[in-house]
mmCIF file of C-alpha atoms in Angstrom:
data_model
loop_
_atom_site.group_PDB
_atom_site.id
_atom_site.type_symbol
_atom_site.label_atom_id
_atom_site.label_comp_id
_atom_site.label_asym_id
_atom_site.label_seq_id
_atom_site.Cartn_x
_atom_site.Cartn_y
_atom_site.Cartn_z
ATOM 1 C CA MET A 1 113.867 101.936 144.241
ATOM 2 C CA PRO A 2 112.090 104.539 142.549
ATOM 3 C CA THR A 3 108.361 103.999 143.374
ATOM 4 C CA GLN A 4 105.513 103.356 140.341
ATOM 5 C CA ALA A 5 104.714 106.614 140.493
ATOM 6 C CA GLU A 6 108.052 108.289 140.019
ATOM 7 C CA LYS A 7 108.623 105.900 137.307
ATOM 8 C CA GLY A 8 105.809 106.809 135.426
ATOM 9 C CA VAL A 9 106.313 110.282 135.958
ATOM 10 C CA LYS A 10 110.159 109.405 134.730
ATOM 11 C CA PHE A 11 108.826 107.645 131.346
ATOM 12 C CA GLU A 12 106.385 110.179 130.513
ATOM 13 C CA ASP A 13 109.110 113.030 130.823
ATOM 14 C CA LEU A 14 111.525 111.238 128.448
ATOM 15 C CA HIS A 15 109.156 111.878 125.653
ATOM 16 C CA HIS A 16 109.454 114.813 126.163
ATOM 17 C CA ASP A 17 113.033 115.736 126.514
ATOM 18 C CA THR A 18 115.217 117.367 123.886
ATOM 19 C CA GLY A 19 116.110 114.526 121.044
ATOM 20 C CA PRO A 20 115.017 111.128 120.979
ATOM 21 C CA PHE A 21 115.758 108.439 123.567
ATOM 22 C CA VAL A 22 116.440 104.710 123.001
ATOM 23 C CA LEU A 23 114.357 101.972 124.612
ATOM 24 C CA PRO A 24 115.614 98.810 124.315
ATOM 25 C CA ASN A 25 113.670 95.741 124.295
ATOM 26 C CA VAL A 26 114.463 93.371 126.221
ATOM 27 C CA TRP A 27 113.496 89.755 126.700
ATOM 28 C CA ASP A 28 114.769 88.274 130.081
ATOM 29 C CA ILE A 29 116.355 89.386 133.553
ATOM 30 C CA GLY A 30 119.923 89.030 132.179
ATOM 31 C CA SER A 31 119.222 91.157 129.191
ATOM 32 C CA ALA A 32 117.199 93.685 131.330
ATOM 33 C CA GLN A 33 119.847 94.590 133.647
ATOM 34 C CA LEU A 34 122.460 94.453 130.996
ATOM 35 C CA PHE A 35 120.990 97.743 129.617
ATOM 36 C CA ALA A 36 119.907 98.754 132.648
ATOM 37 C CA GLY A 37 123.654 98.694 133.538
ATOM 38 C CA LEU A 38 124.769 100.273 129.783
ATOM 39 C CA GLY A 39 123.000 103.486 130.707
ATOM 40 C CA TYR A 40 119.680 103.775 129.327
ATOM 41 C CA LYS A 41 116.769 105.115 130.651
ATOM 42 C CA ALA A 42 114.011 102.846 130.343
ATOM 43 C CA LEU A 43 113.434 99.319 129.290
ATOM 44 C CA ALA A 44 110.535 97.819 127.127
ATOM 45 C CA THR A 45 109.503 93.952 126.888
ATOM 46 C CA THR A 46 109.357 92.175 122.860
ATOM 47 C CA SER A 47 106.721 89.791 122.224
ATOM 48 C CA SER A 48 108.922 88.604 119.458
ATOM 49 C CA GLY A 49 111.997 88.492 121.427
ATOM 50 C CA PHE A 50 109.926 86.668 124.299
ATOM 51 C CA ALA A 51 108.681 84.238 121.737
ATOM 52 C CA TYR A 52 111.612 83.364 119.898
ATOM 53 C CA THR A 53 113.004 82.628 123.511
ATOM 54 C CA HIS A 54 110.191 79.901 123.785
ATOM 55 C CA ASN A 55 111.209 78.304 120.185
ATOM 56 C CA PHE A 56 107.600 80.053 118.378
ATOM 57 C CA ARG A 57 107.217 83.136 115.903
ATOM 58 C CA ASP A 58 105.758 86.209 116.846
ATOM 59 C CA GLY A 59 102.150 85.759 117.686
ATOM 60 C CA GLU A 60 102.906 82.149 117.427
ATOM 61 C CA GLY A 61 102.379 79.875 120.779
ATOM 62 C CA ASP A 62 99.776 79.494 123.385
ATOM 63 C CA PHE A 63 100.843 83.175 124.631
ATOM 64 C CA GLY A 64 98.013 84.756 126.732
ATOM 65 C CA LEU A 65 97.764 87.996 128.750
ATOM 66 C CA ASP A 66 98.863 86.258 132.064
ATOM 67 C CA GLN A 67 101.895 84.972 130.590
ATOM 68 C CA ALA A 68 103.133 88.364 129.175
ATOM 69 C CA LEU A 69 102.109 90.371 132.130
ATOM 70 C CA ALA A 70 104.375 87.592 134.120
ATOM 71 C CA HIS A 71 107.348 87.993 132.032
ATOM 72 C CA ALA A 72 106.747 91.767 132.050
ATOM 73 C CA ARG A 73 106.559 91.947 136.024
ATOM 74 C CA ALA A 74 109.977 89.553 136.506
ATOM 75 C CA ILE A 75 111.238 92.502 133.883
ATOM 76 C CA VAL A 76 110.110 95.472 136.251
ATOM 77 C CA GLU A 77 111.484 93.619 139.196
ATOM 78 C CA ALA A 78 115.010 93.015 137.723
ATOM 79 C CA THR A 79 115.635 97.003 137.506
ATOM 80 C CA GLY A 80 114.729 100.268 139.142
ATOM 81 C CA LEU A 81 113.751 101.356 135.386
ATOM 82 C CA PRO A 82 110.533 102.221 134.052
ATOM 83 C CA VAL A 83 109.228 99.256 131.755
ATOM 84 C CA SER A 84 107.023 99.527 129.030
ATOM 85 C CA ALA A 85 105.169 96.120 127.994
ATOM 86 C CA ASP A 86 104.390 94.982 124.411
ATOM 87 C CA LEU A 87 100.880 93.764 124.739
ATOM 88 C CA GLU A 88 100.197 92.962 121.572
ATOM 89 C CA ASN A 89 96.684 93.933 120.654
ATOM 90 C CA GLY A 90 95.658 93.854 124.578
ATOM 91 C CA TYR A 91 94.516 90.389 124.235
ATOM 92 C CA ALA A 92 91.395 91.676 123.991
ATOM 93 C CA ASP A 93 89.140 92.156 120.864
ATOM 94 C CA ASP A 94 86.581 94.746 122.716
ATOM 95 C CA PRO A 95 87.310 98.085 124.516
ATOM 96 C CA ASP A 96 86.267 96.841 127.821
ATOM 97 C CA GLY A 97 88.977 94.032 127.665
ATOM 98 C CA LEU A 98 91.643 96.491 126.698
ATOM 99 C CA ALA A 99 90.553 98.828 129.499
ATOM 100 C CA GLU A 100 90.440 95.611 131.818
ATOM 101 C CA THR A 101 94.205 94.797 130.421
ATOM 102 C CA ILE A 102 95.298 98.272 131.069
ATOM 103 C CA THR A 103 94.579 98.084 134.869
ATOM 104 C CA LYS A 104 96.282 94.498 134.852
ATOM 105 C CA ALA A 105 99.356 95.971 133.367
ATOM 106 C CA ALA A 106 99.401 98.770 135.491
ATOM 107 C CA ALA A 107 99.020 95.957 138.629
ATOM 108 C CA ALA A 108 101.986 94.157 137.181
ATOM 109 C CA GLY A 109 104.158 97.430 137.946
ATOM 110 C CA LEU A 110 104.567 98.911 134.276
ATOM 111 C CA VAL A 111 104.114 102.560 133.478
ATOM 112 C CA GLY A 112 103.229 102.205 129.826
ATOM 113 C CA CYS A 113 102.511 99.614 127.172
ATOM 114 C CA THR A 114 101.806 99.433 123.635
ATOM 115 C CA ILE A 115 98.490 98.407 121.797
ATOM 116 C CA GLU A 116 98.425 97.069 118.237
ATOM 117 C CA ASP A 117 95.298 97.112 115.884
ATOM 118 C CA THR A 118 95.800 94.287 114.307
ATOM 119 C CA HIS A 119 94.746 90.709 115.559
ATOM 120 C CA PRO A 120 95.656 86.698 114.775
ATOM 121 C CA GLY A 121 91.958 86.148 113.465
ATOM 122 C CA ASP A 122 90.539 87.311 110.028
ATOM 123 C CA PRO A 123 90.436 89.886 108.371
ATOM 124 C CA GLY A 124 93.668 90.290 110.946
ATOM 125 C CA PHE A 125 93.317 94.087 111.649
ATOM 126 C CA TYR A 126 90.188 96.111 113.261
ATOM 127 C CA PRO A 127 88.501 98.620 111.368
ATOM 128 C CA PHE A 128 89.213 102.017 111.525
ATOM 129 C CA ASP A 129 86.182 102.653 114.173
ATOM 130 C CA VAL A 130 87.051 99.769 115.990
ATOM 131 C CA ALA A 131 90.512 100.384 116.530
ATOM 132 C CA VAL A 132 89.380 103.954 117.798
ATOM 133 C CA ALA A 133 87.128 102.810 120.366
ATOM 134 C CA ARG A 134 89.991 100.445 121.316
ATOM 135 C CA ILE A 135 92.164 103.349 121.960
ATOM 136 C CA GLU A 136 89.909 105.612 123.414
ATOM 137 C CA ALA A 137 89.083 102.777 125.930
ATOM 138 C CA ALA A 138 92.456 102.106 126.705
ATOM 139 C CA VAL A 139 93.268 106.244 127.433
ATOM 140 C CA MET A 140 90.533 106.609 129.713
ATOM 141 C CA ALA A 141 91.992 103.411 131.509
ATOM 142 C CA ALA A 142 95.480 104.876 131.617
ATOM 143 C CA GLY A 143 93.884 108.249 132.428
ATOM 144 C CA SER A 144 91.788 106.769 135.457
ATOM 145 C CA LEU A 145 95.120 105.529 137.360
ATOM 146 C CA PRO A 146 96.927 107.741 139.942
ATOM 147 C CA PHE A 147 100.333 107.988 138.412
ATOM 148 C CA PRO A 148 100.991 108.533 134.774
ATOM 149 C CA PHE A 149 101.020 105.540 132.454
ATOM 150 C CA THR A 150 102.084 106.225 128.677
ATOM 151 C CA VAL A 151 99.944 104.170 126.360
ATOM 152 C CA THR A 152 101.491 103.712 122.711
ATOM 153 C CA ALA A 153 98.874 103.375 120.184
ATOM 154 C CA ARG A 154 99.816 101.326 117.088
ATOM 155 C CA ALA A 155 99.125 101.260 113.298
ATOM 156 C CA ASP A 156 100.470 98.099 112.557
ATOM 157 C CA GLY A 157 98.534 97.174 108.946
ATOM 158 C CA LEU A 158 101.545 98.393 107.202
ATOM 159 C CA ILE A 159 103.875 95.411 108.641
ATOM 160 C CA GLN A 160 101.238 92.624 106.625
ATOM 161 C CA GLY A 161 99.835 95.222 103.998
ATOM 162 C CA PHE A 162 96.270 95.672 105.568
ATOM 163 C CA TYR A 163 96.345 99.595 104.491
ATOM 164 C CA ASP A 164 98.594 101.998 103.171
ATOM 165 C CA LEU A 165 100.826 104.695 104.737
ATOM 166 C CA ASP A 166 97.827 107.306 104.344
ATOM 167 C CA GLU A 167 95.378 105.445 106.275
ATOM 168 C CA ALA A 168 98.164 104.842 108.998
ATOM 169 C CA ILE A 169 98.354 108.442 109.333
ATOM 170 C CA ARG A 170 94.735 108.763 109.782
ATOM 171 C CA ARG A 171 95.039 106.359 112.531
ATOM 172 C CA LEU A 172 97.437 107.960 114.195
ATOM 173 C CA GLN A 173 95.716 111.442 113.869
ATOM 174 C CA ALA A 174 92.428 110.061 115.209
ATOM 175 C CA TYR A 175 94.562 108.311 118.456
ATOM 176 C CA GLU A 176 96.436 111.351 118.776
ATOM 177 C CA ALA A 177 92.700 113.250 119.101
ATOM 178 C CA LEU A 178 91.846 110.779 121.750
ATOM 179 C CA GLY A 179 94.964 111.854 123.713
ATOM 180 C CA ALA A 180 97.313 108.685 123.112
ATOM 181 C CA PRO A 181 100.734 109.805 124.817
ATOM 182 C CA VAL A 182 102.671 108.182 121.983
ATOM 183 C CA VAL A 183 101.886 106.618 118.238
ATOM 184 C CA TYR A 184 103.960 104.269 116.338
ATOM 185 C CA ALA A 185 103.867 102.668 113.267
ATOM 186 C CA PRO A 186 106.072 100.206 112.748
ATOM 187 C CA PHE A 187 108.246 99.009 109.603
ATOM 188 C CA LEU A 188 108.538 102.428 107.662
ATOM 189 C CA LYS A 189 110.711 102.229 104.878
ATOM 190 C CA SER A 190 112.544 105.205 104.389
ATOM 191 C CA LEU A 191 113.450 108.688 106.323
ATOM 192 C CA ASP A 192 111.224 110.773 104.691
ATOM 193 C CA ASP A 193 108.044 108.573 105.133
ATOM 194 C CA ILE A 194 109.035 108.956 108.872
ATOM 195 C CA LYS A 195 109.256 112.535 108.493
ATOM 196 C CA ARG A 196 106.077 112.438 107.074
ATOM 197 C CA VAL A 197 104.691 110.435 109.681
ATOM 198 C CA CYS A 198 106.475 112.926 112.434
ATOM 199 C CA ALA A 199 104.873 115.865 110.879
ATOM 200 C CA SER A 200 101.159 114.424 110.614
ATOM 201 C CA VAL A 201 101.121 114.681 114.501
ATOM 202 C CA LYS A 202 101.981 116.658 117.352
ATOM 203 C CA THR A 203 102.101 114.117 119.961
ATOM 204 C CA PRO A 204 105.611 111.866 120.290
ATOM 205 C CA VAL A 205 106.205 109.355 117.564
ATOM 206 C CA ASN A 206 107.898 106.018 118.791
ATOM 207 C CA HIS A 207 109.983 104.393 115.490
ATOM 208 C CA LEU A 208 111.142 101.005 114.999
ATOM 209 C CA ALA A 209 114.935 101.092 113.900
ATOM 210 C CA GLY A 210 117.135 98.202 113.376
ATOM 211 C CA LEU A 211 115.806 96.932 110.081
ATOM 212 C CA GLY A 212 117.359 98.718 107.419
ATOM 213 C CA VAL A 213 116.134 102.207 106.593
ATOM 214 C CA PRO A 214 118.485 103.793 104.631
ATOM 215 C CA GLY A 215 120.548 106.698 106.561
ATOM 216 C CA GLU A 216 118.754 105.804 109.999
ATOM 217 C CA THR A 217 120.957 106.852 113.209
ATOM 218 C CA VAL A 218 119.713 108.363 116.410
ATOM 219 C CA GLU A 219 121.073 111.673 115.050
ATOM 220 C CA SER A 220 118.533 111.186 112.113
ATOM 221 C CA LEU A 221 115.895 110.320 113.590
ATOM 222 C CA GLY A 222 115.818 113.027 115.603
ATOM 223 C CA GLU A 223 116.124 115.104 112.781
ATOM 224 C CA ALA A 224 113.178 113.701 111.216
ATOM 225 C CA GLY A 225 111.445 114.178 114.418
ATOM 226 C CA VAL A 226 111.473 110.989 116.253
ATOM 227 C CA LYS A 227 110.957 110.961 120.011
ATOM 228 C CA ARG A 228 111.233 107.520 121.052
ATOM 229 C CA ILE A 229 113.313 104.850 119.539
ATOM 230 C CA SER A 230 112.809 101.004 120.029
ATOM 231 C CA LEU A 231 114.302 97.794 118.950
ATOM 232 C CA GLY A 232 111.434 95.462 118.778
ATOM 233 C CA GLY A 233 112.716 91.653 118.586
ATOM 234 C CA SER A 234 116.067 93.096 116.927
ATOM 235 C CA LEU A 235 118.421 92.771 120.261
ATOM 236 C CA ALA A 236 117.115 89.349 120.916
ATOM 237 C CA ARG A 237 117.746 88.506 117.655
ATOM 238 C CA VAL A 238 121.610 89.914 117.702
ATOM 239 C CA ALA A 239 121.855 87.579 120.635
ATOM 240 C CA LEU A 240 120.640 84.633 119.484
ATOM 241 C CA GLY A 241 122.147 85.044 115.837
ATOM 242 C CA ALA A 242 125.361 85.525 117.602
ATOM 243 C CA ALA A 243 124.793 81.926 119.556
ATOM 244 C CA TYR A 244 124.062 80.468 116.189
ATOM 245 C CA LYS A 245 126.483 81.408 114.105
ATOM 246 C CA ALA A 246 129.348 80.505 116.354
ATOM 247 C CA GLY A 247 127.675 77.261 116.857
ATOM 248 C CA LYS A 248 127.291 76.343 113.294
ATOM 249 C CA GLN A 249 131.140 77.712 112.467
ATOM 250 C CA ILE A 250 131.606 74.979 115.117
ATOM 251 C CA ALA A 251 129.188 72.213 113.939
ATOM 252 C CA GLU A 252 130.767 72.874 110.432
ATOM 253 C CA THR A 253 134.043 73.482 110.766
ATOM 254 C CA GLY A 254 135.275 72.713 114.385
ATOM 255 C CA THR A 255 136.930 76.009 114.674
ATOM 256 C CA PHE A 256 136.130 78.533 117.829
ATOM 257 C CA ASP A 257 137.097 81.570 115.894
ATOM 258 C CA GLU A 258 133.550 83.221 116.460
ATOM 259 C CA VAL A 259 133.432 81.776 120.500
ATOM 260 C CA THR A 260 137.224 83.267 121.083
ATOM 261 C CA ALA A 261 136.092 86.657 119.550
ATOM 262 C CA ALA A 262 133.198 87.104 121.663
ATOM 263 C CA PRO A 263 133.714 89.641 124.717
ATOM 264 C CA GLY A 264 135.139 88.397 127.845
ATOM 265 C CA TRP A 265 132.505 88.135 130.756
ATOM 266 C CA LYS A 266 133.771 90.785 132.712
ATOM 267 C CA PRO A 267 132.551 93.484 131.226
ATOM 268 C CA ILE A 268 129.276 91.603 130.550
ATOM 269 C CA LEU A 269 128.794 90.778 134.196
ATOM 270 C CA ALA A 270 129.906 94.798 135.025
ATOM 271 C CA ALA A 271 127.578 95.917 132.983
ATOM 272 C CA ILE A 272 124.600 93.351 134.522
ATOM 273 C CA ASN A 273 125.660 93.953 138.262
ATOM 274 C CA ALA A 274 125.432 97.862 137.535
ATOM 275 C CA GLY A 275 121.643 97.358 136.416
ATOM 276 C CA LYS A 276 120.352 95.192 139.013
ATOM 277 C CA PRO A 277 117.823 97.095 141.480
ATOM 278 C CA MET A 278 120.117 98.840 144.800
#
């Protein structure tokens, strides 16, 4: 098994290789080993995928930092790959609390995390100065660790319309100026918007794929300037969606076409076994 420091260096280096890399968001041990076995070079957790498996929507349920990190540790231990965690708003409003979250995330074996600038309360997002102070604390806490820990600073206000793309870019540029290794504005609607975000910063940009952006492929996103492509809860949605589709067909028609058409266990187990730690 590689050391945490080796995984931290590997994850950092992936963001500076030629072309983008795909970072699949996994939701349990089996999915982590499956995607590791399929040859992906790093993994991420997904707050929404984890919530779905507990019958909650993203942001709902009584999930706190301890539960998120226990889940992340299980993913870390499932493979030898670097793992970054979706830690929502860091489970802390103030900069000191966020710095403590980064320290605890590293102790859980993670080599990176994403931090949002939205929160469950009112008005639902942090003002610019507060958002910047929080990322500054996270970056400083990560910098104090004895290995590279990649903080991805997010501008999530676009998702619920709290602010527009201009404000998102202003925040990403501020995060970059503080030394954030990666920046991320989820739910961009077009390749033109993606190009605009990538052109606005020099630091690597993460893009959330799989939400129907016209013309979106790994190649086109690389041409737009994206360095990392994540999937959020989409892979968990694909898995649960397939089970939903099959179960619905059986309940409504009494037929088993969807189940019959599913891949056999042999290739699935082969990938899972290939992804297990040596």
